[in-house]
CSV table of N, CA and C in Angstrom, one decimal:
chain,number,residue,atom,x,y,z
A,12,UNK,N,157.6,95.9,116.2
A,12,UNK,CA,156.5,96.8,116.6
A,12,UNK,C,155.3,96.6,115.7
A,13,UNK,N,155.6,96.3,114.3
A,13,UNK,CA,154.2,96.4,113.5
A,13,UNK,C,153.2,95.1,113.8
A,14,UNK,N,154.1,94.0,114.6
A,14,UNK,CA,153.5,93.0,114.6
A,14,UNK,C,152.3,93.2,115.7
A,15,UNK,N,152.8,93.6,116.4
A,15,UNK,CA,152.1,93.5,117.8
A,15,UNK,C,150.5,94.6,117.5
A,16,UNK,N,150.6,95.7,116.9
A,16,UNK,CA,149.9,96.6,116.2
A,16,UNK,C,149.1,95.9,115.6
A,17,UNK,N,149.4,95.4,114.2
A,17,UNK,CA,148.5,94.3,113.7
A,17,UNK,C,148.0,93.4,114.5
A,18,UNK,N,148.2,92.6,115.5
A,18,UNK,CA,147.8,92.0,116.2
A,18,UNK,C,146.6,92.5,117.0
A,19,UNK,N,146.6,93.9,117.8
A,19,UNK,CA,145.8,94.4,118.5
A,19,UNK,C,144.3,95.0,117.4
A,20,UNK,N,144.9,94.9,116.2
A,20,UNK,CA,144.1,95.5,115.4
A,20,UNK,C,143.2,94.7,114.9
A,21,UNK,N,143.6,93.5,114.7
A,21,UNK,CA,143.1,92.0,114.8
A,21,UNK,C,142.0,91.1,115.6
A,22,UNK,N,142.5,91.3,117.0
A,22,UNK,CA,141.9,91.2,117.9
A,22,UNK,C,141.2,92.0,118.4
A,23,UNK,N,141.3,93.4,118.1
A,23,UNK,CA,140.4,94.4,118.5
A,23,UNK,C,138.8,93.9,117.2
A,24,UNK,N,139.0,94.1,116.5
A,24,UNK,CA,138.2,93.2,114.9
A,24,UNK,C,137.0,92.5,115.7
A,25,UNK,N,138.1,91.6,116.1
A,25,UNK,CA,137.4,89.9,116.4
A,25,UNK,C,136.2,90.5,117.7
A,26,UNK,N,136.8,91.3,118.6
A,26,UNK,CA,136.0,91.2,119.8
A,26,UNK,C,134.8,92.3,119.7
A,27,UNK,N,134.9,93.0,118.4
A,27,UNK,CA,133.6,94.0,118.1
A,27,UNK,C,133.0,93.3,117.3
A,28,UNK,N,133.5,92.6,116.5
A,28,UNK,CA,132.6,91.6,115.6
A,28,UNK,C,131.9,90.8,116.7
A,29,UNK,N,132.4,90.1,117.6
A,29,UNK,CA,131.6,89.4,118.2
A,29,UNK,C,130.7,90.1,119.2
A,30,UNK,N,131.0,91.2,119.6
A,30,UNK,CA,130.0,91.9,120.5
A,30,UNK,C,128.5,92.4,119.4
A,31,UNK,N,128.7,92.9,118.6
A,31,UNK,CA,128.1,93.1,117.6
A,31,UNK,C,127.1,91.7,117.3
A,32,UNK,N,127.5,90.6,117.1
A,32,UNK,CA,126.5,89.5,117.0
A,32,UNK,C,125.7,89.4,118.3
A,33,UNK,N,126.2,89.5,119.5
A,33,UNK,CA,125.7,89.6,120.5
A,33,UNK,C,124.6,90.3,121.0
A,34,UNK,N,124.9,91.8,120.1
A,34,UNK,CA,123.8,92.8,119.7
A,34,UNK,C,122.3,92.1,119.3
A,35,UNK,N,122.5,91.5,118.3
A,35,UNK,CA,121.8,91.0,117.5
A,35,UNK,C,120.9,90.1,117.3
A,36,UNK,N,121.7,89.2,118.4
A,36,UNK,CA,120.8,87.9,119.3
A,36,UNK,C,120.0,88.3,120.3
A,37,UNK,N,120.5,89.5,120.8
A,37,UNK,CA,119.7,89.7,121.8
A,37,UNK,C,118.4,90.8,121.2
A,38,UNK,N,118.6,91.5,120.3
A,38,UNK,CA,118.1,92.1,119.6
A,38,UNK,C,116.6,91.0,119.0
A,39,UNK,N,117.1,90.0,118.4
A,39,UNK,CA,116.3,88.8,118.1
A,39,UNK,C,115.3,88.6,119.3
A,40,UNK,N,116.2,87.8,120.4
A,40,UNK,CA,115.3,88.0,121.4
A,40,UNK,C,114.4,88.4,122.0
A,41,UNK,N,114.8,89.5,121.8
A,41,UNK,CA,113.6,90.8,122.2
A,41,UNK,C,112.4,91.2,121.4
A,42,UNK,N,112.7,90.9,120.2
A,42,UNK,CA,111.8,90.9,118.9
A,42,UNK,C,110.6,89.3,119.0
A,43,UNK,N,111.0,88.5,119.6
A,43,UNK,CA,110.3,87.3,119.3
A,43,UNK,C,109.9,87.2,120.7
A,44,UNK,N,109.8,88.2,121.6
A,44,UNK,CA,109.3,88.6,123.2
A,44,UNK,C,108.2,89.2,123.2
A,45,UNK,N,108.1,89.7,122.0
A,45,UNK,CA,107.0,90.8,121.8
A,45,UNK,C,105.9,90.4,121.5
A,46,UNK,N,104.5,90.7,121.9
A,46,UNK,CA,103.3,90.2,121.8
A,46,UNK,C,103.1,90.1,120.5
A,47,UNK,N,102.4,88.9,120.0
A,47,UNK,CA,101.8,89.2,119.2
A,47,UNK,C,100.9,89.8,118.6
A,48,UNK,N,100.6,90.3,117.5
A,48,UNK,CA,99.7,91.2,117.1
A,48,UNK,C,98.4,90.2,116.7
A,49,UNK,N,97.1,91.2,117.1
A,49,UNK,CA,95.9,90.7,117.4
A,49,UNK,C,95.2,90.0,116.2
A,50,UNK,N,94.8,88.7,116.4
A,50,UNK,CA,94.5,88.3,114.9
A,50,UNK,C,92.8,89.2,114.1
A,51,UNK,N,93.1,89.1,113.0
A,51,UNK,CA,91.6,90.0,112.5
A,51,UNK,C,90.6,89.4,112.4
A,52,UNK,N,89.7,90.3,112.5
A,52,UNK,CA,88.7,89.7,113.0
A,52,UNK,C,87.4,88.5,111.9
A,53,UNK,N,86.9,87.5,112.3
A,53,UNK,CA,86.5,86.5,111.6
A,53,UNK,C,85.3,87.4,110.6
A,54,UNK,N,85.5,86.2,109.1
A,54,UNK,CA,85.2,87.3,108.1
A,54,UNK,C,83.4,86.5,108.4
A,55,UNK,N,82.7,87.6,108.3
A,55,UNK,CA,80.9,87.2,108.6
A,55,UNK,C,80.6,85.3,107.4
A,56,UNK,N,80.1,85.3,108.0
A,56,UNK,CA,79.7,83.7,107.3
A,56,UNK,C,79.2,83.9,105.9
A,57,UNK,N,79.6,83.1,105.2
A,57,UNK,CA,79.1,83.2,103.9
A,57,UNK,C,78.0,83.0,103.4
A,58,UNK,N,77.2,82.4,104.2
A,58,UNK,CA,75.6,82.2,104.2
A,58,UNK,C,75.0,83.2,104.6
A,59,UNK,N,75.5,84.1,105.0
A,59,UNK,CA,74.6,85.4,104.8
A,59,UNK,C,74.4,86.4,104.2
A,60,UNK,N,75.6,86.6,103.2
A,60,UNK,CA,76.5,86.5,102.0
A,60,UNK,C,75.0,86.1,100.9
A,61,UNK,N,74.9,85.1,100.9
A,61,UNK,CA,74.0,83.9,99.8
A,61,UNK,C,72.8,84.7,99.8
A,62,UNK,N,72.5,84.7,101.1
A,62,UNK,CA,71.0,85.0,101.5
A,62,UNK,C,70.6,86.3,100.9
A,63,UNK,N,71.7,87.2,101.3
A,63,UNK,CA,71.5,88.6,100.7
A,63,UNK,C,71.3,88.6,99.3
A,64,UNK,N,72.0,87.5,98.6
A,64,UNK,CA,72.3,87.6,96.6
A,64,UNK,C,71.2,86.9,96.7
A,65,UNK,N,70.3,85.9,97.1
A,65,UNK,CA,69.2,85.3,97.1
A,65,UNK,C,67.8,86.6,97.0
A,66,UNK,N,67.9,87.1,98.0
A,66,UNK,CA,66.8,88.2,98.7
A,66,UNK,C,67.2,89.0,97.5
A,67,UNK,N,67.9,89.6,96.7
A,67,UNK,CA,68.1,90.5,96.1
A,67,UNK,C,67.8,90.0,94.3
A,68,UNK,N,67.9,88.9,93.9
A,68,UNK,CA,67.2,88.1,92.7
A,68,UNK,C,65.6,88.4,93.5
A,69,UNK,N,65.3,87.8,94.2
A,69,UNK,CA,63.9,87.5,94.4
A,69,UNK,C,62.7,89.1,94.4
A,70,UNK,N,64.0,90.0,94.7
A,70,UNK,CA,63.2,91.6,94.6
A,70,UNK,C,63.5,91.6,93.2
A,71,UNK,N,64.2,91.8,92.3
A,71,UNK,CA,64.4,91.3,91.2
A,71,UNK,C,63.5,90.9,90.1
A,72,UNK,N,62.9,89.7,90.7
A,72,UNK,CA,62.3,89.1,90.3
A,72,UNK,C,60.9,89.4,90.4
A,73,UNK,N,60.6,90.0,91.8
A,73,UNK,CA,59.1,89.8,91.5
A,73,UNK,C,58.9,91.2,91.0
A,74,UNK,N,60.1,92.2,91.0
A,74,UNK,CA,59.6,93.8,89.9
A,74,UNK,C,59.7,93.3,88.7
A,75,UNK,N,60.0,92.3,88.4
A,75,UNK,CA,59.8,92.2,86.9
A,75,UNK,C,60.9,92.3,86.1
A,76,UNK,N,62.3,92.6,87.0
A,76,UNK,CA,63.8,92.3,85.6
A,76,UNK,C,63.6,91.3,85.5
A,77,UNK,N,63.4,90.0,86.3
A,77,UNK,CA,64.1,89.2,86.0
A,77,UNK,C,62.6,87.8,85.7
A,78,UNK,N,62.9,87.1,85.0
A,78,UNK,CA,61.5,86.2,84.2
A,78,UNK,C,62.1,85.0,85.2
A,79,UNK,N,61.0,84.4,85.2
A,79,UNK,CA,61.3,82.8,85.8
A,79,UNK,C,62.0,81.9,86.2
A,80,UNK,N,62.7,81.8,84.5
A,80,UNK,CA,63.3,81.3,84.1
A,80,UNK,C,64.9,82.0,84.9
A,81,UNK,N,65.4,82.8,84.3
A,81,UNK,CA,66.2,84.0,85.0
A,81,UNK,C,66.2,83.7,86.4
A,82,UNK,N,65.5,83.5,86.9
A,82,UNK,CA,65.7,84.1,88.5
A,82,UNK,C,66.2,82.4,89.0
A,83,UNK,N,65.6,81.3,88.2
A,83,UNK,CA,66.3,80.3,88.3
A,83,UNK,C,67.4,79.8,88.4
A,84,UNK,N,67.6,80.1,87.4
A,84,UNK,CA,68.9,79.9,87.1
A,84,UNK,C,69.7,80.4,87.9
A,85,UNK,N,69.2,81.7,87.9
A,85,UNK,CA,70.7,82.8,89.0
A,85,UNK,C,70.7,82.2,90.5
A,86,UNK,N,69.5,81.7,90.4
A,86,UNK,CA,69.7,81.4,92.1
A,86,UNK,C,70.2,79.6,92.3
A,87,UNK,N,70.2,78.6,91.2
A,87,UNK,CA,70.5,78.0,90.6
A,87,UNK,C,72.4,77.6,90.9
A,88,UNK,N,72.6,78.8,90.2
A,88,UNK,CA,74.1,79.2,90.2
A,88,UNK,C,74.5,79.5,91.4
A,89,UNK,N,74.1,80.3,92.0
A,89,UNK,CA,74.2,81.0,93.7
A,89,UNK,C,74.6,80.2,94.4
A,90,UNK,N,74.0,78.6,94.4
A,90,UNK,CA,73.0,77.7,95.5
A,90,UNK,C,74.3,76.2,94.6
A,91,UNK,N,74.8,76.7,93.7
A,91,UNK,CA,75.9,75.3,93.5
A,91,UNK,C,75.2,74.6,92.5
A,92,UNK,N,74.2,74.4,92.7
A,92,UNK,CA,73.0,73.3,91.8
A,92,UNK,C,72.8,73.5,90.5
């Protein structure tokens, strides 16, 4: 009698374990069914970015922080050159 017990207990195991993976594939499934989420949105161009740190030395500049030389350079550096 114990054998048969162990046995069902065994086989009971095996066929929840497997239903259980079963879960989980399908579970998967349903997860990789799902829309994807919306990509974000494109970051503004960097050249307008520039233009702005450009325009902003040149007010800068012509109030008087920044000398010639200075505003050169910075824009200089800005611009790669």
């Amino acid at each position: 009698m114990m054998r048969r017990r162990r046995r069902r207990m065994i086989v009971g195991a095996a066929v929840v374990g497997a239903a259980a993976g079963r879960n989980t594939a399908s579970q998967q499934t349903s997860a990789s069914e799902a829309p994807a989420p919306e990509p974000a949105p494109p970051a503004p161009p960097a050249e307008a970015d520039l233009n702005t740190q450009i325009q902003q030395l040149a007010q800068m500049h012509a109030s008087g922080v920044l000398t010639d030389a200075e505003f050169a350079a910075a824009k200089a550096k800005l611009l790669g050159t």
